[in-house]
Amino acid sequence: MHSQYQPAAIETEIQKEWEESGAFRALKGGGKPKYYCLSMFPYPSGKLHMGHVRNYTIGDVLSRYHRMKGCNVLQPMGWDAFGLPAENAAMANNVAPAAWTYSNIEYMKAQLKSLGLGLDWSREVTTCKPEYYRWEQWLFTRLFEKGVIYKKLSTVNWDPVDQTVLANEQVIDGRGWRSGALVEKREIPMYFFRITQYAEELLEDLDRLEGWPEQVKTMQRNWIGKSYGVRFAFPCRLDGELDQLWVYTTRADTIMGVTFVAVAAEHPLALRAARNNPDLAQFIEECRQGGIAEADIATMEKKGMDTGIRVNHPITNEEVPVWVGNYVLMGYGEGAVMAVPAHDERDFHFAKKYGLPIRQSIQVPGEVFSADGWAEWYGDKEKGFCIDSGKYDGLNYQQAVDAISADLKEKGLGDKQVQFRLRDWGISRQRYWGCPIPVIHCGNCGDVPVPDEDLPVVLPENVVPDGAGSPLAKMPEFFETTCPKCGGKARRETDTMDTFVESSWYYARYSSPGCETGMVEKKAAEYWLPVDQYIGGIEHAILHLLYARFFHKLMRDEGLVPGEEPFRNLLTQGMVVAPTFYREEANGKKRWINPAEVDVETDPKGRPVGAKLKADGGPVSVGGIEKMSKSKNNGVDPQGIIDEYGADTARLFMMFASPPEQSLEWSDAGVKGAFRFLRGLWGFAHEIRDMLASEMAGAALSRVEGNQKLARREIHLNLKKANDDYRRCQFNTVISAAMKMLNVLEDLHRSPGSEANRVDHAAVMKEGFGILLRMLSPVTPHISQKLWRELGYGESILDAPWPEHEEDALVQDEIELVVQVNGKLRGNVSVARTASREEIEVLALKAAEKYMEGRPVKKVIVVPGRLVNIVV
RNA sequence: GCCCGGAUGGUGAAAUUGGUAAACACAUCGGACUUAAAAUCCGACGAAAGGAAACUUUCCUGCCGGUUCGAGUCCGGUUCCGGGCACCA
C-alpha cells in the first residue's frame, strides 16, 4: 500500500476490476428483492456537465447503498439521441446529425465510465437506432388502429422567410432565430395522442404515488386541471338563421355580470364577421403574428376588436357584443369565453381599455366595489354572494352555479360539465432528426399505418439539414412508396415524432434491451418493473413525467407491462445553475459564451456584474443565472475536476455541496477540501494499517471504557445519523457524519491515553474504520474498495453488509440539558439519565436563579432530553 | 400572466416532530514545521457595544405582521431569485 493517495491509479485499477468481473451486470432472480434504480438518460449534447454528474452520482449512491442493503440492483444507462441540437450542430458544422450524435455518445460514455458509475452497460439503449424506434413505430400503428392516435389541425410557429416550422425555443422576441423574420401562427395537420382520454386516471393515480414529492404531484394536478364548470350557449341570429355561440366557464355564478363575449381570432364567428369588415380582417391578420408559446401569449398586450355581431344573454336575453380577443386561444375549450369584467381580472383590464361596461354581480360583505380599479376580492368565490342578479340574489357560489346551470339546462342551452386543462399531445414534428411516423398516405385508402412486417421505417442517416423545411419532404427515395392496402402509388409521411415519445418508454426497454420480438420481453418487464427509484431534474416534473406515466398506461392496455405506474419513488434533483454570458452580434443575435472562456468581475455579494472574454480581453454581457444547458452554453465540464482530483473527489464534492433536491449555483470552491478529506482518509488508513492487521483488533467491544467508550459512542451516534440521512437521501450530511467519524478516530488515535489499552484501542479503531469505509463507499467507491481490501476487511466492499448502529453503544450516564428563562438561553445543567422531572426542575431553578431576579415562577416546561424553560 | 419551489455567517450549508441557530466543510487570518514554497499540523473566525483580559450584554435565519412559554421551522402578507408553461430536453 502506497503512503500517498493516488486517485488516478486506484480508480483505473478498481474500474478495470469491476469491468472484468461484470460486477454490475444485472441478472434476474437470486432470491433478493430487486431494486431498479434509474437516472434520466442524457441527451448526447457533446460533453457531460455538472448537472449530469449530480444526477448520476445520486443514482449511483442509491444503487450501491441498496446493493449493500441486500438488493438485486439494476442501474442502466442510455441515450436520448434524437433532438433539435443535432440538427443545429449539423447546420453549423456541416456534419450529419447521426455522425455528430454517435461521436458525442462515444465521448460522453467514456466520461461516464471515468466517474466509476455502477452501470450495466450491456443494457445500453440508443433511441436513434432502428432497433429501438422500430417498437415505437409498432406501438404507434397499434394505437392508430385503436383510435388513440388521430389527426387534426394544429397551430405551429411559422418562419415565413426560412419557410419552416420553429420550436418555441427558436422564437426569440417574436422573431425566427436564424432569419429574424416575424413569426406567424400557421395551422397544419398533425397526429395527436388522446392523452385526455386518460386525464381522469392520470389525475387519480397521483394519490397513490406515495414515493413522489408532493410538489411534483401538485404541479401535475394543476397541469391536468380538472375543473367543474358549465358549458352553455349564447343564442344568436346570423343572416336570419338561428345559431349558438358556445362557451365554457367555471364561474357561472357571475353570468349576470356578463357584458361581452370574447372569441379567438380563428373562431368561425370572427372569420364570418371579417368577410365584410376589412378592419376586422386586418386585426385578425395581426393576431396571427407572434408565436404559440403560452408564456408569450399570456404576457403580451391584450388587444381586441368588436365583430359587430350581437348574441343574446341566455338568461336575460339581453344583447351582448362579441369581440375578438388576441388572448383567447382557439385550441382551448370552445375558443370563446364569456367576459365578466367585474369579477375576472383579465376581463376587467380589457373592458377598461375598450370602454366596455363593468357590471358587479357578486358582493363580499364589508367590501366596497369600485370600477376604478381592480381589487383581489372581486374574483373571490368563497366569500361572495350574488347581487343585482335577479332571482339568484343572495346565493353563494355553489348555489348560484346549481341554479343557473339548472335554468340553462331547462332552456336547452347548456349544462354542467367537467373539463380538463390538459390538451391532447401533438407529436408531429416537421423535422428530420426524429423517429419517422409510420403512416402511408394513399389517395384511395387514406392514412394507412405501415404493416408490422415493413417496420421499421428507417430514417436515412447521411442527411445534413439546411434549416429550410424538412429534408425528408425533399427526398423522393424516402417518401415515394406504394399503399400497403391497395398497392397503388402512395406517399410516406415525412414528419417525425416528438422526442418525448422515445423518452416515454425507455425505462421499460431497459428490462430487455435486445428484445427482437416486441417492445419488451414480458417476463423481464414483469420482474424489473416498476422502476423502484427514478432520479432526474425538477424541470421534468410535468411534461416528461406525465408522458411517461401516460405511456405506461398505453403499454399496460396492450398487455406489455405490469402495474399502473412506471415509477414507484421519484427524486427530483434541483438544477445546477450557472451564470450566462453573451455577445450581441451585428444582426442582433446573441452568441452565448461558456463561463470557462470569460474572466468575471463580481460585486461584494459575489454576483457577476461584468465579464471579459479571455481570448480578446473585450467586454462580454452578463445574462441571468440559469440551468446548465446547451442552448445557453453555460454548462461546466466536470472533466477538469476528474483529471485533477479523481472521480471520487468529484462525486464527494458534488454530494457534499448541498442536498439533492436543492438547486445549486455552480462553484468549485471547496473541491480541494473534498480532496483533502480523501487524502487524509488514505493517510490515516496507511498509519493504522499494521495495527489493524495485528490480532489485537479482536477484543470485545461491549467492555471498552473511558476514551474508547466515548469515541465508540460518537461513531455509533454518527452512524445512526448517517443511516437516517441515507434513508431520506440527504447525502451532504452523510458526508458530514463521515468526516466527523474520521475526526473522532484520528483524535482517539492521537490521544495520549490510547496506548495504555492497546487491545481495546485496536478493536475500536477496527470497528470504526470499517463502519466509515462502508458508510462512504456509495459516494466514493474506488478509495473505499481499495482500503477495504488493503486493511483486511474483505475482498469486495460492493456486497459487504451495511452497518447498523448498536443501541448499547449510545447509552449515556449523564445528560446535558439547556436551561431557558422565558425562552432565552441561560445555562446548562447535567443530570443523571434516570433523573425525575422534579429533580431536573430543582437543578434548573438553581442554575437559572440569577436570571430570575426574584420574580415568581409561573410555569416550568421540561422537554425530556433537551431543555427546561422557566416562565417567570 | 399562470403553476411549483427557494432565500440562514465572507462562501456551500446543518438544525429530521415548534425546543441551545450556524454542525460539517470552504475561504480568510494567526501560529508551528521548512533555507523557501507547497503539503501538513495547531488556533481564531455571525454582527454590534462594553472590558486590560477572562468575559458580559444586545441583535441576528430576505422583508412586514401574527400564533406560542418558545418560531429558521406554523399562519397571513410582501420582495427578490430559480424551474415549468405543451415544438429545448
mmCIF file of N, CA and C (backbone and C1' of nucleotides) in Angstrom, chain B residues 33-71:
data_model
loop_
_atom_site.group_PDB
_atom_site.id
_atom_site.type_symbol
_atom_site.label_atom_id
_atom_site.label_comp_id
_atom_site.label_asym_id
_atom_site.label_seq_id
_atom_site.Cartn_x
_atom_site.Cartn_y
_atom_site.Cartn_z
ATOM 1 P P C B 33 8.991 26.133 14.564
ATOM 2 O "O5'" C B 33 8.888 24.972 13.469
ATOM 3 C "C5'" C B 33 8.938 23.599 13.852
ATOM 4 C "C4'" C B 33 8.660 22.723 12.647
ATOM 5 C "C3'" C B 33 9.569 22.983 11.447
ATOM 6 O "O3'" C B 33 10.809 22.305 11.573
ATOM 7 C "C1'" C B 33 7.323 22.874 10.730
ATOM 8 P P U B 34 12.164 23.083 11.307
ATOM 9 O "O5'" U B 34 12.078 23.389 9.755
ATOM 10 C "C5'" U B 34 12.150 22.320 8.801
ATOM 11 C "C4'" U B 34 11.944 22.859 7.423
ATOM 12 C "C3'" U B 34 12.855 24.005 7.017
ATOM 13 O "O3'" U B 34 14.124 23.544 6.607
ATOM 14 C "C1'" U B 34 10.625 24.476 6.361
ATOM 15 P P U B 35 15.444 24.298 7.151
ATOM 16 O "O5'" U B 35 15.342 25.718 6.466
ATOM 17 C "C5'" U B 35 16.077 26.838 6.977
ATOM 18 C "C4'" U B 35 16.184 27.896 5.910
ATOM 19 C "C3'" U B 35 14.861 28.248 5.235
ATOM 20 O "O3'" U B 35 14.178 29.254 5.981
ATOM 21 C "C1'" U B 35 16.532 27.872 3.575
ATOM 22 P P A B 36 12.611 29.121 6.171
ATOM 23 O "O5'" A B 36 12.077 29.311 4.686
ATOM 24 C "C5'" A B 36 12.074 30.621 4.079
ATOM 25 C "C4'" A B 36 11.675 30.497 2.627
ATOM 26 C "C3'" A B 36 10.291 29.906 2.390
ATOM 27 O "O3'" A B 36 9.288 30.894 2.478
ATOM 28 C "C1'" A B 36 11.880 28.859 0.961
ATOM 29 P P A B 37 7.831 30.522 3.005
ATOM 30 O "O5'" A B 37 7.206 29.732 1.782
ATOM 31 C "C5'" A B 37 6.788 30.437 0.609
ATOM 32 C "C4'" A B 37 6.545 29.476 -0.520
ATOM 33 C "C3'" A B 37 5.446 28.450 -0.278
ATOM 34 O "O3'" A B 37 4.160 28.981 -0.499
ATOM 35 C "C1'" A B 37 7.347 27.376 -1.186
ATOM 36 P P A B 38 2.920 28.441 0.370
ATOM 37 O "O5'" A B 38 2.694 26.968 -0.205
ATOM 38 C "C5'" A B 38 2.200 26.772 -1.534
ATOM 39 C "C4'" A B 38 2.326 25.329 -1.917
ATOM 40 C "C3'" A B 38 1.588 24.346 -1.010
ATOM 41 O "O3'" A B 38 0.217 24.249 -1.338
ATOM 42 C "C1'" A B 38 3.784 23.581 -1.374
ATOM 43 P P A B 39 -0.866 24.068 -0.192
ATOM 44 O "O5'" A B 39 -0.496 22.644 0.434
ATOM 45 C "C5'" A B 39 -0.723 21.453 -0.326
ATOM 46 C "C4'" A B 39 -0.090 20.284 0.370
ATOM 47 C "C3'" A B 39 -0.554 20.046 1.805
ATOM 48 O "O3'" A B 39 -1.776 19.340 1.859
ATOM 49 C "C1'" A B 39 1.798 19.990 1.724
ATOM 50 P P U B 40 -2.845 19.701 3.011
ATOM 51 O "O5'" U B 40 -2.098 19.237 4.341
ATOM 52 C "C5'" U B 40 -1.812 17.864 4.560
ATOM 53 C "C4'" U B 40 -0.939 17.719 5.779
ATOM 54 C "C3'" U B 40 -1.512 18.304 7.060
ATOM 55 O "O3'" U B 40 -2.425 17.408 7.673
ATOM 56 C "C1'" U B 40 0.732 19.010 6.823
ATOM 57 P P C B 41 -3.672 17.986 8.488
ATOM 58 O "O5'" C B 41 -3.013 18.450 9.849
ATOM 59 C "C5'" C B 41 -2.381 17.503 10.703
ATOM 60 C "C4'" C B 41 -1.657 18.229 11.800
ATOM 61 C "C3'" C B 41 -2.494 19.247 12.560
ATOM 62 O "O3'" C B 41 -3.290 18.631 13.558
ATOM 63 C "C1'" C B 41 -0.433 20.226 11.969
ATOM 64 P P C B 42 -4.683 19.283 13.981
ATOM 65 O "O5'" C B 42 -4.231 20.529 14.864
ATOM 66 C "C5'" C B 42 -3.599 20.338 16.123
ATOM 67 C "C4'" C B 42 -3.241 21.677 16.708
ATOM 68 C "C3'" C B 42 -4.391 22.677 16.782
ATOM 69 O "O3'" C B 42 -5.234 22.447 17.888
ATOM 70 C "C1'" C B 42 -2.473 23.746 15.906
ATOM 71 P P G B 43 -6.813 22.812 17.779
ATOM 72 O "O5'" G B 43 -6.796 24.406 17.719
ATOM 73 C "C5'" G B 43 -6.499 25.165 18.890
ATOM 74 C "C4'" G B 43 -6.338 26.615 18.544
ATOM 75 C "C3'" G B 43 -7.570 27.342 18.020
ATOM 76 O "O3'" G B 43 -8.486 27.637 19.058
ATOM 77 C "C1'" G B 43 -5.675 28.009 16.778
ATOM 78 P P A B 44 -10.035 27.883 18.741
ATOM 79 O "O5'" A B 44 -10.016 29.317 18.044
ATOM 80 C "C5'" A B 44 -9.771 30.482 18.829
ATOM 81 C "C4'" A B 44 -9.816 31.693 17.934
ATOM 82 C "C3'" A B 44 -11.113 31.885 17.171
ATOM 83 O "O3'" A B 44 -12.106 32.498 17.981
ATOM 84 C "C1'" A B 44 -9.299 32.184 15.695
ATOM 85 P P C B 45 -13.633 32.094 17.835
ATOM 86 O "O5'" C B 45 -14.017 32.644 16.391
ATOM 87 C "C5'" C B 45 -13.993 34.047 16.116
ATOM 88 C "C4'" C B 45 -14.157 34.243 14.629
ATOM 89 C "C3'" C B 45 -15.387 33.572 14.027
ATOM 90 O "O3'" C B 45 -16.535 34.370 14.191
ATOM 91 C "C1'" C B 45 -13.496 33.099 12.686
ATOM 92 P P G B 46 -17.887 33.714 14.719
ATOM 93 O "O5'" G B 46 -18.981 34.488 13.848
ATOM 94 C "C5'" G B 46 -18.886 34.468 12.430
ATOM 95 C "C4'" G B 46 -19.930 35.386 11.866
ATOM 96 C "C3'" G B 46 -19.917 36.802 12.434
ATOM 97 O "O3'" G B 46 -18.987 37.617 11.756
ATOM 98 C "C1'" G B 46 -22.113 35.944 12.507
ATOM 99 P P A B 47 -18.272 38.788 12.557
ATOM 100 O "O5'" A B 47 -19.464 39.833 12.780
ATOM 101 C "C5'" A B 47 -19.992 40.574 11.669
ATOM 102 C "C4'" A B 47 -21.075 41.494 12.162
ATOM 103 C "C3'" A B 47 -20.653 42.441 13.274
ATOM 104 O "O3'" A B 47 -20.003 43.582 12.775
ATOM 105 C "C1'" A B 47 -22.684 41.421 13.866
ATOM 106 P P A B 48 -18.913 44.327 13.678
ATOM 107 O "O5'" A B 48 -19.807 45.056 14.771
ATOM 108 C "C5'" A B 48 -20.691 46.104 14.391
ATOM 109 C "C4'" A B 48 -21.555 46.508 15.558
ATOM 110 C "C3'" A B 48 -20.805 46.925 16.814
ATOM 111 O "O3'" A B 48 -20.333 48.253 16.740
ATOM 112 C "C1'" A B 48 -22.545 45.457 17.402
ATOM 113 P P A B 49 -19.025 48.648 17.587
ATOM 114 O "O5'" A B 49 -19.579 48.703 19.078
ATOM 115 C "C5'" A B 49 -20.505 49.720 19.454
ATOM 116 C "C4'" A B 49 -21.000 49.471 20.855
ATOM 117 C "C3'" A B 49 -19.916 49.376 21.928
ATOM 118 O "O3'" A B 49 -19.448 50.636 22.346
ATOM 119 C "C1'" A B 49 -21.440 47.602 22.198
ATOM 120 P P G B 50 -17.915 50.785 22.800
ATOM 121 O "O5'" G B 50 -17.919 50.054 24.212
ATOM 122 C "C5'" G B 50 -18.636 50.613 25.311
ATOM 123 C "C4'" G B 50 -18.622 49.673 26.474
ATOM 124 C "C3'" G B 50 -17.243 49.257 26.975
ATOM 125 O "O3'" G B 50 -16.624 50.253 27.757
ATOM 126 C "C1'" G B 50 -18.645 47.365 26.884
ATOM 127 P P G B 51 -15.033 50.433 27.706
ATOM 128 O "O5'" G B 51 -14.516 49.075 28.346
ATOM 129 C "C5'" G B 51 -14.619 48.860 29.749
ATOM 130 C "C4'" G B 51 -14.064 47.507 30.102
ATOM 131 C "C3'" G B 51 -12.636 47.233 29.623
ATOM 132 O "O3'" G B 51 -11.670 47.842 30.433
ATOM 133 C "C1'" G B 51 -13.991 45.368 29.149
ATOM 134 P P A B 52 -10.416 48.573 29.744
ATOM 135 O "O5'" A B 52 -9.619 47.376 29.077
ATOM 136 C "C5'" A B 52 -8.539 47.620 28.168
ATOM 137 C "C4'" A B 52 -7.512 46.542 28.289
ATOM 138 C "C3'" A B 52 -8.049 45.119 28.160
ATOM 139 O "O3'" A B 52 -8.047 44.700 26.809
ATOM 140 C "C1'" A B 52 -6.724 45.301 30.112
ATOM 141 P P A B 53 -9.295 43.851 26.197
ATOM 142 O "O5'" A B 53 -9.161 42.470 26.979
ATOM 143 C "C5'" A B 53 -8.155 41.521 26.594
ATOM 144 C "C4'" A B 53 -8.001 40.488 27.678
ATOM 145 C "C3'" A B 53 -9.186 39.560 27.880
ATOM 146 O "O3'" A B 53 -9.106 38.452 27.011
ATOM 147 C "C1'" A B 53 -8.470 40.421 29.983
ATOM 148 P P A B 54 -10.413 37.684 26.505
ATOM 149 O "O5'" A B 54 -10.837 36.838 27.781
ATOM 150 C "C5'" A B 54 -10.136 35.644 28.128
ATOM 151 C "C4'" A B 54 -10.576 35.178 29.490
ATOM 152 C "C3'" A B 54 -12.060 34.878 29.620
ATOM 153 O "O3'" A B 54 -12.385 33.571 29.193
ATOM 154 C "C1'" A B 54 -11.379 36.255 31.414
ATOM 155 P P C B 55 -13.536 33.348 28.120
ATOM 156 O "O5'" C B 55 -14.690 34.348 28.578
ATOM 157 C "C5'" C B 55 -15.531 34.038 29.674
ATOM 158 C "C4'" C B 55 -16.005 35.332 30.300
ATOM 159 C "C3'" C B 55 -17.367 35.836 29.843
ATOM 160 O "O3'" C B 55 -18.416 35.187 30.539
ATOM 161 C "C1'" C B 55 -15.833 37.636 29.827
ATOM 162 P P U B 56 -19.849 35.013 29.858
ATOM 163 O "O5'" U B 56 -20.437 36.488 29.968
ATOM 164 C "C5'" U B 56 -20.718 37.054 31.245
ATOM 165 C "C4'" U B 56 -21.137 38.496 31.088
ATOM 166 C "C3'" U B 56 -22.315 38.717 30.151
ATOM 167 O "O3'" U B 56 -23.540 38.458 30.802
ATOM 168 C "C1'" U B 56 -20.613 40.300 29.664
ATOM 169 P P U B 57 -24.768 37.870 29.954
ATOM 170 O "O5'" U B 57 -25.267 39.160 29.171
ATOM 171 C "C5'" U B 57 -25.805 40.267 29.889
ATOM 172 C "C4'" U B 57 -25.945 41.452 28.973
ATOM 173 C "C3'" U B 57 -26.783 41.214 27.722
ATOM 174 O "O3'" U B 57 -28.168 41.273 28.006
ATOM 175 C "C1'" U B 57 -24.813 42.383 27.139
ATOM 176 P P U B 58 -29.176 40.390 27.160
ATOM 177 O "O5'" U B 58 -29.270 41.189 25.782
ATOM 178 C "C5'" U B 58 -29.822 42.504 25.765
ATOM 179 C "C4'" U B 58 -29.499 43.176 24.451
ATOM 180 C "C3'" U B 58 -29.970 42.438 23.203
ATOM 181 O "O3'" U B 58 -31.349 42.644 22.960
ATOM 182 C "C1'" U B 58 -27.747 43.161 22.881
ATOM 183 P P C B 59 -32.165 41.478 22.230
ATOM 184 O "O5'" C B 59 -31.663 41.587 20.718
ATOM 185 C "C5'" C B 59 -31.900 42.776 19.974
ATOM 186 C "C4'" C B 59 -31.111 42.748 18.692
ATOM 187 C "C3'" C B 59 -31.363 41.551 17.781
ATOM 188 O "O3'" C B 59 -32.569 41.674 17.054
ATOM 189 C "C1'" C B 59 -29.044 41.936 17.919
ATOM 190 P P C B 60 -33.386 40.330 16.706
ATOM 191 O "O5'" C B 60 -32.483 39.626 15.607
ATOM 192 C "C5'" C B 60 -32.224 40.284 14.366
ATOM 193 C "C4'" C B 60 -31.206 39.501 13.598
ATOM 194 C "C3'" C B 60 -31.589 38.053 13.320
ATOM 195 O "O3'" C B 60 -32.492 37.978 12.228
ATOM 196 C "C1'" C B 60 -29.335 38.148 14.036
ATOM 197 P P U B 61 -33.581 36.811 12.183
ATOM 198 O "O5'" U B 61 -32.957 35.769 11.167
ATOM 199 C "C5'" U B 61 -32.283 36.217 9.984
ATOM 200 C "C4'" U B 61 -32.139 35.050 9.029
ATOM 201 C "C3'" U B 61 -33.469 34.546 8.470
ATOM 202 O "O3'" U B 61 -33.237 34.114 7.135
ATOM 203 C "C1'" U B 61 -32.375 32.795 9.599
ATOM 204 P P G B 62 -34.403 34.259 6.080
ATOM 205 O "O5'" G B 62 -34.323 35.779 5.605
ATOM 206 C "C5'" G B 62 -33.108 36.312 5.085
ATOM 207 C "C4'" G B 62 -33.397 37.544 4.299
ATOM 208 C "C3'" G B 62 -34.449 38.463 4.907
ATOM 209 O "O3'" G B 62 -33.885 39.305 5.894
ATOM 210 C "C1'" G B 62 -34.936 38.124 2.631
ATOM 211 P P C B 63 -34.773 39.760 7.166
ATOM 212 O "O5'" C B 63 -35.875 40.700 6.514
ATOM 213 C "C5'" C B 63 -35.555 42.008 6.055
ATOM 214 C "C4'" C B 63 -36.805 42.663 5.543
ATOM 215 C "C3'" C B 63 -37.962 42.703 6.539
ATOM 216 O "O3'" C B 63 -37.843 43.767 7.455
ATOM 217 C "C1'" C B 63 -38.760 41.922 4.475
ATOM 218 P P C B 64 -38.431 43.608 8.945
ATOM 219 O "O5'" C B 64 -40.005 43.744 8.700
ATOM 220 C "C5'" C B 64 -40.578 44.991 8.307
ATOM 221 C "C4'" C B 64 -42.073 44.831 8.175
ATOM 222 C "C3'" C B 64 -42.784 44.262 9.396
ATOM 223 O "O3'" C B 64 -42.998 45.227 10.395
ATOM 224 C "C1'" C B 64 -43.591 43.203 7.447
ATOM 225 P P G B 65 -43.086 44.750 11.944
ATOM 226 O "O5'" G B 65 -44.338 43.755 11.975
ATOM 227 C "C5'" G B 65 -45.600 44.220 12.406
ATOM 228 C "C4'" G B 65 -46.681 43.237 12.045
ATOM 229 C "C3'" G B 65 -46.973 42.115 13.034
ATOM 230 O "O3'" G B 65 -47.637 42.557 14.199
ATOM 231 C "C1'" G B 65 -47.089 41.272 10.844
ATOM 232 P P G B 66 -47.412 41.744 15.608
ATOM 233 O "O5'" G B 66 -48.209 40.385 15.345
ATOM 234 C "C5'" G B 66 -49.626 40.390 15.304
ATOM 235 C "C4'" G B 66 -50.148 39.041 14.917
ATOM 236 C "C3'" G B 66 -49.956 37.925 15.935
ATOM 237 O "O3'" G B 66 -50.913 37.993 16.974
ATOM 238 C "C1'" G B 66 -49.431 37.129 13.774
ATOM 239 P P U B 67 -50.564 37.415 18.445
ATOM 240 O "O5'" U B 67 -50.606 35.839 18.204
ATOM 241 C "C5'" U B 67 -51.832 35.170 17.939
ATOM 242 C "C4'" U B 67 -51.573 33.697 17.755
ATOM 243 C "C3'" U B 67 -50.842 33.026 18.907
ATOM 244 O "O3'" U B 67 -51.732 32.683 19.960
ATOM 245 C "C1'" U B 67 -49.859 32.371 16.860
ATOM 246 P P U B 68 -51.299 33.005 21.491
ATOM 247 O "O5'" U B 68 -50.093 32.001 21.738
ATOM 248 C "C5'" U B 68 -50.313 30.599 21.768
ATOM 249 C "C4'" U B 68 -49.000 29.891 21.880
ATOM 250 C "C3'" U B 68 -48.120 30.342 23.041
ATOM 251 O "O3'" U B 68 -48.515 29.724 24.251
ATOM 252 C "C1'" U B 68 -46.824 30.183 21.061
ATOM 253 P P C B 69 -48.484 30.580 25.659
ATOM 254 O "O5'" C B 69 -46.936 30.755 25.986
ATOM 255 C "C5'" C B 69 -46.530 31.605 27.049
ATOM 256 C "C4'" C B 69 -45.062 31.389 27.306
ATOM 257 C "C3'" C B 69 -44.187 31.364 26.065
ATOM 258 O "O3'" C B 69 -43.846 32.664 25.654
ATOM 259 C "C1'" C B 69 -43.644 29.518 27.417
ATOM 260 P P G B 70 -43.857 33.054 24.140
ATOM 261 O "O5'" G B 70 -42.703 32.131 23.547
ATOM 262 C "C5'" G B 70 -41.347 32.437 23.849
ATOM 263 C "C4'" G B 70 -40.450 31.368 23.311
ATOM 264 C "C3'" G B 70 -40.573 31.113 21.810
ATOM 265 O "O3'" G B 70 -39.822 32.055 21.077
ATOM 266 C "C1'" G B 70 -40.545 29.059 22.968
ATOM 267 P P A B 71 -40.286 32.494 19.641
ATOM 268 O "O5'" A B 71 -40.169 31.164 18.780
ATOM 269 C "C5'" A B 71 -38.908 30.555 18.494
ATOM 270 C "C4'" A B 71 -38.797 30.272 17.011
ATOM 271 C "C3'" A B 71 -38.800 31.503 16.130
ATOM 272 O "O3'" A B 71 -38.006 31.252 14.979
ATOM 273 C "C1'" A B 71 -40.645 30.177 15.572
#
